[in-house]
PDB file of C-alpha atoms and ligand atoms in Angstrom:
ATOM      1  CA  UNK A   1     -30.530  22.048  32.727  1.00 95.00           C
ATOM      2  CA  UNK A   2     -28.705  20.969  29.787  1.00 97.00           C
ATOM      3  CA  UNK A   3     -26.231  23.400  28.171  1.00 98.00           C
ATOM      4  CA  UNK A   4     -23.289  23.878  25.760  1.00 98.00           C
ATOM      5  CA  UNK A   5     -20.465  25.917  26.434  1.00 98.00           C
ATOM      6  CA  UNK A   6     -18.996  27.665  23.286  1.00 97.00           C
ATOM      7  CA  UNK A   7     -15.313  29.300  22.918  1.00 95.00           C
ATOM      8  CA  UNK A   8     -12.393  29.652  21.812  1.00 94.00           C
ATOM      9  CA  UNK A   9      -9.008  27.954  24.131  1.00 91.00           C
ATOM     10  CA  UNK A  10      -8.624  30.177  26.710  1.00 86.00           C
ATOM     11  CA  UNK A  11     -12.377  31.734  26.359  1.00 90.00           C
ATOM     12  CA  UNK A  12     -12.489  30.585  30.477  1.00 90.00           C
ATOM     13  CA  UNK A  13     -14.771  27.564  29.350  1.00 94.00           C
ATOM     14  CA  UNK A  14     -13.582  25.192  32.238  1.00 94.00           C
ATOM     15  CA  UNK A  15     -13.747  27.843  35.474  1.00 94.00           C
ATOM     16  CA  UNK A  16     -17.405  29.073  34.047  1.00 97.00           C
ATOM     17  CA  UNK A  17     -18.600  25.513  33.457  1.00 98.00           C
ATOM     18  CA  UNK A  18     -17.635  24.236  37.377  1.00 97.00           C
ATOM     19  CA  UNK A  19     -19.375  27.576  38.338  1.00 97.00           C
ATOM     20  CA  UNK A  20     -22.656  26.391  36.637  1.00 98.00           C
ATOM     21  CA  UNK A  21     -22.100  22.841  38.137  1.00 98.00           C
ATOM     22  CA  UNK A  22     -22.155  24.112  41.353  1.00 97.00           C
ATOM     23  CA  UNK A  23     -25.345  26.396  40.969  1.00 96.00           C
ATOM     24  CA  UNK A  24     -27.223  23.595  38.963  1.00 96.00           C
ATOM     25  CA  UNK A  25     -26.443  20.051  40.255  1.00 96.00           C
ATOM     26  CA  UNK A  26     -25.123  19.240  37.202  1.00 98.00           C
ATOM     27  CA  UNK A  27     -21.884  17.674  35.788  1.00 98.00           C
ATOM     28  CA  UNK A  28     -19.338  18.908  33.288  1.00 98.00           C
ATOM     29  CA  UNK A  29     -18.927  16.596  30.279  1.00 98.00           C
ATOM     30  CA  UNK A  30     -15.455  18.025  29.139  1.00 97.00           C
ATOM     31  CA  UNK A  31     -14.311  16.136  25.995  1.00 97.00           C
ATOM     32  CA  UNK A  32     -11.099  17.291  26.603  1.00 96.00           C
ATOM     33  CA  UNK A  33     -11.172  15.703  30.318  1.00 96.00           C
ATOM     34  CA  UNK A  34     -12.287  12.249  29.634  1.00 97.00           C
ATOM     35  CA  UNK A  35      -9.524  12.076  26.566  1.00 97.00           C
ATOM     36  CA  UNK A  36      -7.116  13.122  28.329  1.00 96.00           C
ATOM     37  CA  UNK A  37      -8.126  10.312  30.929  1.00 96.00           C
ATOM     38  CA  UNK A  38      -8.749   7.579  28.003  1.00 96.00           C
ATOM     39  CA  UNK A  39      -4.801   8.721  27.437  1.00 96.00           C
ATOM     40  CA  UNK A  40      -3.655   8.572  31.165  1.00 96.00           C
ATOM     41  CA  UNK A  41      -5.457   4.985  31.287  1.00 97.00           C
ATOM     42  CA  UNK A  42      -4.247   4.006  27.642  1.00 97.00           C
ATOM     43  CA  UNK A  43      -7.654   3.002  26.398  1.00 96.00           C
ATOM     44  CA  UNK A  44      -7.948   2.297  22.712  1.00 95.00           C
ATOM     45  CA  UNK A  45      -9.350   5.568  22.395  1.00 95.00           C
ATOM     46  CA  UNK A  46      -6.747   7.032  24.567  1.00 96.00           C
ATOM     47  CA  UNK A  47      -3.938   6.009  22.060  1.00 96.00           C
ATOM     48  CA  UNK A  48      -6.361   6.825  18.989  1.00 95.00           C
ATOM     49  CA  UNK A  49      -6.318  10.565  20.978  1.00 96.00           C
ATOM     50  CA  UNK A  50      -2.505  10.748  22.183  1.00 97.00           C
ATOM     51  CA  UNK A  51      -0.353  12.166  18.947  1.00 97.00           C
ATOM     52  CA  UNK A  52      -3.536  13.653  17.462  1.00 97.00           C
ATOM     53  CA  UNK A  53      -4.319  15.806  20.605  1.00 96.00           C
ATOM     54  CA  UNK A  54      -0.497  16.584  21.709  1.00 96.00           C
ATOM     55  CA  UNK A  55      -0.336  18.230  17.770  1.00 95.00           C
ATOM     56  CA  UNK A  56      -3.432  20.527  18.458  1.00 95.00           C
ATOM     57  CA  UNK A  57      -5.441  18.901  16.125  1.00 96.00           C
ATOM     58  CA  UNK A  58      -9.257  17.766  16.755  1.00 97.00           C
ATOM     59  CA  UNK A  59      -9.764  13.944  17.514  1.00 97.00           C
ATOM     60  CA  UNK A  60     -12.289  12.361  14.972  1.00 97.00           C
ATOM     61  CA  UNK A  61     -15.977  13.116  15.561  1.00 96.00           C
ATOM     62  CA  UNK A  62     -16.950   9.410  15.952  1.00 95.00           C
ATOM     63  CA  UNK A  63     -14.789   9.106  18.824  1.00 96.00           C
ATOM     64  CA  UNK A  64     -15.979  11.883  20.721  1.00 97.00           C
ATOM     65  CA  UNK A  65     -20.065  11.504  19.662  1.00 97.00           C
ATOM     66  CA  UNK A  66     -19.085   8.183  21.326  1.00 95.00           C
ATOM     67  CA  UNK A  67     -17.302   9.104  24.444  1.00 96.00           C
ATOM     68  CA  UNK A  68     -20.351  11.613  25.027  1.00 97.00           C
ATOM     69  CA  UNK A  69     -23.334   9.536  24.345  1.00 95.00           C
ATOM     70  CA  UNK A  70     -21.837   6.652  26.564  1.00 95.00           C
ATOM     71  CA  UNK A  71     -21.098   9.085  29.669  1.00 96.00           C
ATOM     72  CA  UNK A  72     -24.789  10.826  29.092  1.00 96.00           C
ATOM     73  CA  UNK A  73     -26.300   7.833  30.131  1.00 95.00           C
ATOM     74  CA  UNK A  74     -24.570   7.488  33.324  1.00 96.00           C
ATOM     75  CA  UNK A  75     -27.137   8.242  36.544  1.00 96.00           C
ATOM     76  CA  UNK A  76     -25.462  11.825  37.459  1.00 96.00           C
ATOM     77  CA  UNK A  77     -25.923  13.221  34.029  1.00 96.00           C
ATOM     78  CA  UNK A  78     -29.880  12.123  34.667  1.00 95.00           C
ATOM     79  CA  UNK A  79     -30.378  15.973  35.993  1.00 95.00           C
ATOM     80  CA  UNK A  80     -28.432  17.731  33.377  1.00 97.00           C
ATOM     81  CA  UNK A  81     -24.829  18.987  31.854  1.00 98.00           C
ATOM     82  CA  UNK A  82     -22.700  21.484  30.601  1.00 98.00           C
ATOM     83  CA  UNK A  83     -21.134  20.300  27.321  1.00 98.00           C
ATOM     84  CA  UNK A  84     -17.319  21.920  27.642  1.00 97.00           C
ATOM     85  CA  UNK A  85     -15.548  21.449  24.002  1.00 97.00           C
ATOM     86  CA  UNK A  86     -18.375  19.683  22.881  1.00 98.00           C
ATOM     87  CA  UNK A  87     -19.537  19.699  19.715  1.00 98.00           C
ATOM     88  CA  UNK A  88     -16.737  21.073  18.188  1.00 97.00           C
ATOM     89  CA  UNK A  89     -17.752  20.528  14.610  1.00 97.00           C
ATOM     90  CA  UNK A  90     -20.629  21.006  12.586  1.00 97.00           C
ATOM     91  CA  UNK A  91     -21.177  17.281  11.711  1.00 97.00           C
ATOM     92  CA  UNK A  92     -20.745  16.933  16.055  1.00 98.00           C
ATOM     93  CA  UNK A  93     -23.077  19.387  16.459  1.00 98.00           C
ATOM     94  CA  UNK A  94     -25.464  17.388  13.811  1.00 97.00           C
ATOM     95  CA  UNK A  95     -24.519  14.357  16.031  1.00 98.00           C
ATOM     96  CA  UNK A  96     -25.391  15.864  19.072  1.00 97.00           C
ATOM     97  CA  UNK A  97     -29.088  16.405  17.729  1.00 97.00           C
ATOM     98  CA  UNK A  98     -29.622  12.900  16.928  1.00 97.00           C
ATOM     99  CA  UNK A  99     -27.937  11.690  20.293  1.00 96.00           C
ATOM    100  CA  UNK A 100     -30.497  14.284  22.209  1.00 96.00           C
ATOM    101  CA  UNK A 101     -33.894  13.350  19.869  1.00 96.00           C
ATOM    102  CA  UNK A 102     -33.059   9.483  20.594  1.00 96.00           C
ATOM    103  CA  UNK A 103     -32.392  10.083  24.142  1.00 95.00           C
ATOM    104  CA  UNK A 104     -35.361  12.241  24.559  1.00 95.00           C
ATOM    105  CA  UNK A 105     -33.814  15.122  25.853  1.00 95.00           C
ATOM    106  CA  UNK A 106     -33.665  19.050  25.171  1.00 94.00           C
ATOM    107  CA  UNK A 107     -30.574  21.631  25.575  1.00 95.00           C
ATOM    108  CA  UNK A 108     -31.553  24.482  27.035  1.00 95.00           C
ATOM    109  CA  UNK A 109     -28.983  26.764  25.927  1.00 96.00           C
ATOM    110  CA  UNK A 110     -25.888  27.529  24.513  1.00 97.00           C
ATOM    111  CA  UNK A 111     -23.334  30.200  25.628  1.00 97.00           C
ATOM    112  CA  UNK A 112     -20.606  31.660  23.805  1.00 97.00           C
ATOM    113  CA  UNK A 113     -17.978  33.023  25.836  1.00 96.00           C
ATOM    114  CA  UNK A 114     -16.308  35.723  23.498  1.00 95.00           C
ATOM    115  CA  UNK A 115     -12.781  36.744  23.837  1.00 93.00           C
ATOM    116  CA  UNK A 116     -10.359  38.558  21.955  1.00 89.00           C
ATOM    117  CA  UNK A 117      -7.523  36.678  20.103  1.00 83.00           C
ATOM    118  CA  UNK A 118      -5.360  38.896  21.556  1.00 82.00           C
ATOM    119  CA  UNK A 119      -6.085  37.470  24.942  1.00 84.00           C
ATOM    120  CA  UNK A 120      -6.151  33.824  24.239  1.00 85.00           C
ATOM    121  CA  UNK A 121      -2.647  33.949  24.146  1.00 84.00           C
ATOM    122  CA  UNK A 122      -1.624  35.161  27.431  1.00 85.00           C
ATOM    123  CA  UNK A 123      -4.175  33.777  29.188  1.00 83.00           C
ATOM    124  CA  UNK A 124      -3.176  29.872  28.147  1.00 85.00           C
ATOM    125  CA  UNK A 125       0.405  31.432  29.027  1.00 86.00           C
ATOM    126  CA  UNK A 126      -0.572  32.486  32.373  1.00 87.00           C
ATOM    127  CA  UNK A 127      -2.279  29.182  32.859  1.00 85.00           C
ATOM    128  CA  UNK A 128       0.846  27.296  32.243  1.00 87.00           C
ATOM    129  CA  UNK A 129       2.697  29.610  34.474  1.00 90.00           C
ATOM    130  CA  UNK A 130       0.411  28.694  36.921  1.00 91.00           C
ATOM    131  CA  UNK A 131       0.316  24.676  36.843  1.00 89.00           C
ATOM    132  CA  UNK A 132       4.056  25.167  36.629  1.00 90.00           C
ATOM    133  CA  UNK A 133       4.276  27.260  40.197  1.00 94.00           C
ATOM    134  CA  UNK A 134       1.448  24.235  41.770  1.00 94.00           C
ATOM    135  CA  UNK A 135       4.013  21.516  40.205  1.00 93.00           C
ATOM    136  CA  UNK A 136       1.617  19.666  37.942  1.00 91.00           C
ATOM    137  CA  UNK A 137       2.358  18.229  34.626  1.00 86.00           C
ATOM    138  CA  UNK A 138       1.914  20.926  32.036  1.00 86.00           C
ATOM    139  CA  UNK A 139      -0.777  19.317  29.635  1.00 86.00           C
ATOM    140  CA  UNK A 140       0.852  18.045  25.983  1.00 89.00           C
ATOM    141  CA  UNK A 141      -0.882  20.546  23.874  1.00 91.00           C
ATOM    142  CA  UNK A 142      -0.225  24.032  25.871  1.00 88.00           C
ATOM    143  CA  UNK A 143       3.141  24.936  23.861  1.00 87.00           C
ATOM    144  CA  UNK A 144       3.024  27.155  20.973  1.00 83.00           C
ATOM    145  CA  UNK A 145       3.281  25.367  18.292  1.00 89.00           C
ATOM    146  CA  UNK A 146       0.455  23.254  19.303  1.00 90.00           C
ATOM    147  CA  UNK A 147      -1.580  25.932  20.188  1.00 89.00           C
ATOM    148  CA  UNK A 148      -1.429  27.717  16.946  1.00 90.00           C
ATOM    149  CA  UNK A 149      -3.174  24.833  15.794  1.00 93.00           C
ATOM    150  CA  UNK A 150      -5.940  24.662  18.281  1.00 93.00           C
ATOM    151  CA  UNK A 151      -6.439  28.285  17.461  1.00 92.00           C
ATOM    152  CA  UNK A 152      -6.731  27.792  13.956  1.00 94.00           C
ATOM    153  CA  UNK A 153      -9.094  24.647  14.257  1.00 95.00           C
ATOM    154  CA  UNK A 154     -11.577  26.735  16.393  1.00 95.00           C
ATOM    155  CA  UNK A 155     -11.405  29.084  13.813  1.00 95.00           C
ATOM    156  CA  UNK A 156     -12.071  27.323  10.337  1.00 97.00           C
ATOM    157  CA  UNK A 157     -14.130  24.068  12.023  1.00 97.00           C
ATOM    158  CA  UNK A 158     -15.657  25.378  15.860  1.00 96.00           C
ATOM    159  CA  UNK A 159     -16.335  29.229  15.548  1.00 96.00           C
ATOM    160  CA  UNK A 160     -19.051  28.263  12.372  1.00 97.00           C
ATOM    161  CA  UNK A 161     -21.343  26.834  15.617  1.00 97.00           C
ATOM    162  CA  UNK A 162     -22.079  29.869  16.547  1.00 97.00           C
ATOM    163  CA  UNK A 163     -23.755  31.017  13.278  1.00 96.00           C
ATOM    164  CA  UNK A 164     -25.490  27.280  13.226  1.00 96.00           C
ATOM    165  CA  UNK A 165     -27.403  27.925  17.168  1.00 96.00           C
ATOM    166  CA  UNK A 166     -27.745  31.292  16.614  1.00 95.00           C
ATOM    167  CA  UNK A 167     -29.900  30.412  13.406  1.00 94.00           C
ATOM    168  CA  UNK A 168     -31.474  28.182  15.802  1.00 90.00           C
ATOM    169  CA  UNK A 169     -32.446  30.787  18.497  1.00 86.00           C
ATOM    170  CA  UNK A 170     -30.675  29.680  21.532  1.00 85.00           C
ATOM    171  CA  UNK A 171     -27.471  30.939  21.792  1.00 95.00           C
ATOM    172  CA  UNK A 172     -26.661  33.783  24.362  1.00 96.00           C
ATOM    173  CA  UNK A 173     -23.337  35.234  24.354  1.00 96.00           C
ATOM    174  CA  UNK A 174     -21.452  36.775  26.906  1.00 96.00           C
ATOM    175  CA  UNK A 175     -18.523  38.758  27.184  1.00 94.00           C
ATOM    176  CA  UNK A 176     -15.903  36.776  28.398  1.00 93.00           C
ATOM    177  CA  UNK A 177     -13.446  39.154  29.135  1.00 91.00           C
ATOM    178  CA  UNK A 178     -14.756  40.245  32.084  1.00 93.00           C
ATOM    179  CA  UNK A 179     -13.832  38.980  35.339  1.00 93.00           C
ATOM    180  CA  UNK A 180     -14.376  35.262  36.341  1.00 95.00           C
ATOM    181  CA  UNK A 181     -17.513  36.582  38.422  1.00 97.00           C
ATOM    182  CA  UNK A 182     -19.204  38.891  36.306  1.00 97.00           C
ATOM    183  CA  UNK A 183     -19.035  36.029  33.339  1.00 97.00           C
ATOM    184  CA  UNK A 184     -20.887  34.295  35.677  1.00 97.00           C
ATOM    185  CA  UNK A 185     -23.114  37.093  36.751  1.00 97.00           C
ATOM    186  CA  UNK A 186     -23.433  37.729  32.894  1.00 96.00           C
ATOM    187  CA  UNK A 187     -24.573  33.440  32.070  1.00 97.00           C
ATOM    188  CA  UNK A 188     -26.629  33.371  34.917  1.00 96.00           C
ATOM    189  CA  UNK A 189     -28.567  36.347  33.009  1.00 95.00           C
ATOM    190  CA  UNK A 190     -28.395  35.238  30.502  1.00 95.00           C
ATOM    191  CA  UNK A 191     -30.086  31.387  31.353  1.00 94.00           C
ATOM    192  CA  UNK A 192     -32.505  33.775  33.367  1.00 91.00           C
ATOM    193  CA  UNK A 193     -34.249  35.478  30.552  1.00 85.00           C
ATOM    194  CA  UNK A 194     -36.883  33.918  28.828  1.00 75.00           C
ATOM    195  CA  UNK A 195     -36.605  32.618  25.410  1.00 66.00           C
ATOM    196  CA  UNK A 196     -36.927  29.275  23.471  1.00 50.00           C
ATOM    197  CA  UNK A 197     -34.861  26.708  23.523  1.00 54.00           C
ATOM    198  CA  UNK A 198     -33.601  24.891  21.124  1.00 57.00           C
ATOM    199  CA  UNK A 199     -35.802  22.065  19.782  1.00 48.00           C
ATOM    200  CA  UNK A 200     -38.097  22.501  22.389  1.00 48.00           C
ATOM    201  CA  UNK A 201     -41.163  22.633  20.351  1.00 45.00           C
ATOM    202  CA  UNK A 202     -40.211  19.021  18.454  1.00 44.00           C
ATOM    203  CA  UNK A 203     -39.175  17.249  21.410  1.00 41.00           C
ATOM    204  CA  UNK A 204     -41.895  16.156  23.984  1.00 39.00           C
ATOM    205  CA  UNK A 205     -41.036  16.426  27.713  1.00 41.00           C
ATOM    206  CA  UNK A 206     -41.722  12.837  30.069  1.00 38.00           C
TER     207      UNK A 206
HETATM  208  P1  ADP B   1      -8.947  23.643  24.804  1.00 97.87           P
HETATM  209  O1  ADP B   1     -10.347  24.127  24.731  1.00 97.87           O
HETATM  210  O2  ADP B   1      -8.105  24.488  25.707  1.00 97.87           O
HETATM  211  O3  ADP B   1      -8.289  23.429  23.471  1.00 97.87           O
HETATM  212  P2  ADP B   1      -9.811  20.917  25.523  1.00 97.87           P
HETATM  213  O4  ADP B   1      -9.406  20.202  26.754  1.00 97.87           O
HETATM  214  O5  ADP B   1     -11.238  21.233  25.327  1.00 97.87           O
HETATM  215  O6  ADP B   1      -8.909  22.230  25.517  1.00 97.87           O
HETATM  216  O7  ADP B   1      -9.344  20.082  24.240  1.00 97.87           O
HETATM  217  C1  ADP B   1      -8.029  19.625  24.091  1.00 97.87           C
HETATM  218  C2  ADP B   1      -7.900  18.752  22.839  1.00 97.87           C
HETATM  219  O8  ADP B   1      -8.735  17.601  22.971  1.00 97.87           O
HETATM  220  C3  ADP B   1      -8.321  19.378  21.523  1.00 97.87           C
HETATM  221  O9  ADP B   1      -7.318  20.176  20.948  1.00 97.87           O
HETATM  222  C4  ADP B   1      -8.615  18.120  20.686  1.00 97.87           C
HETATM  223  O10 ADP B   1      -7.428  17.489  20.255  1.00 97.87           O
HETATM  224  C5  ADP B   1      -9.254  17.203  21.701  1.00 97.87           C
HETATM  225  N1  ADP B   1     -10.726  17.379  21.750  1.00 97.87           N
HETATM  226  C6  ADP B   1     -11.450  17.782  22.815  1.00 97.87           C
HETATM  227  N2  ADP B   1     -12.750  17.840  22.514  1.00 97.87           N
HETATM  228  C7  ADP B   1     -12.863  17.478  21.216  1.00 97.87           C
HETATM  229  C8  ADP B   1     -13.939  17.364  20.307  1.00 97.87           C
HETATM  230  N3  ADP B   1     -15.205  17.642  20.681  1.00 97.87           N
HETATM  231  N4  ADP B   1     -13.679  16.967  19.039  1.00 97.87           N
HETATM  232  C9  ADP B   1     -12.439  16.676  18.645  1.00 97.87           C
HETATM  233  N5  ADP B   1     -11.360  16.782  19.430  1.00 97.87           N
HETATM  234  C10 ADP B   1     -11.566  17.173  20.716  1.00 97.87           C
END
């Protein structure tokens, strides 16, 4: 199973995407995750990421393409992922396409979680809150003015994917202001119900 996971900060990517790890035997490729760990290790790419991601601002798309086409190829992706903040662009989705025809693989879906604006607020507020009250370090880029940013890139360069899979036929979306369990109850519908998937018919199968 090999999925992308669309939305907005705050959309509940993160919680849904470890849900569908668990039912799937499958790993999360967050792009957020593994820069924030090329930061904590102070990779190249880590201090490339550091100022960029601490403003709110997206990281350039040949870093990421390359952070995600290296950790595909590692043995536990071999039976599938959920792509969480990736592709995040057009030209990364584009990328993404190239990386999956040359590795001979095919995604089988991708879900948008939809959320109001409204919402996205207090829920990254809550979050905070709540790393605050567990006493871990509250990540660079969850203050406001930061997060206006984030906002606004999802808006002018990420929220254009979902017009680009859903002229592709594959994306399902799901109301993601529901609770945490009947999101889940709501993807695992959705991945249930029989459709094509995208580039299914041009890629061949081993
Ligand atoms: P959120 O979805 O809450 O914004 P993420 O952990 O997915 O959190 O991303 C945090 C930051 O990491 C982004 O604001 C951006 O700076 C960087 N980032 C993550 N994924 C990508 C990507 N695919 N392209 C560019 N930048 C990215």
């Amino acid at each position: 199973m090999r999925l992308i996971l669309l939305g907005p900060p705050g959309a509940g990517k993160g919680t849904q995407a470890q849900r569908l790890v668990q039912r799937h035997g499958i790993v999360q490729l967050s792009t957020g995750d593994m820069l924030r760990a090329a930061i904590a290790a102070n990779t190249p790419i880590g201090q490339k990421a550091k100022d960029i991601m601490a403003r709110g601002a997206l990281v350039p798309d040949d870093v990421v393409v390359g952070i995600i086409s290296e950790r595909m190829d590692k043995p536990d992706a071999k039976n599938g992922f959920v792509l969480d903040g990736f592709p995040r662009t057009v030209a990364q989705a584009e990328a993404l396409n190239r990386l999956l025809k040359e590795k001979n693989l095919n995604l089988d879906a991708v879900i948008e979680l939809r959320v109001d604006e409204d919402a996205l607020l207090s829920r990254i507020e809550r979050r905070i809150a709540e790393m605050k009250a567990r006493g871990e370090t509250v990540r660079a880029d969850d203050n406001a003015d930061a997060l206006k940013i984030r906002l606004d890139a999802y808006r002018a360069q990420t929220a254009p994917l979902i017009t680009y899979y859903g002229q592709k036929g594959a994306l399902k979306t799901v109301d993601g202001m529901a609770g945490i369990d009947e999101v889940t109850a709501a993807i695992n519908a959705a991945l249930a119900a029989p459709d094509s998937s995208v580039g299914r018919q041009n890629t061949a199968r081993a």
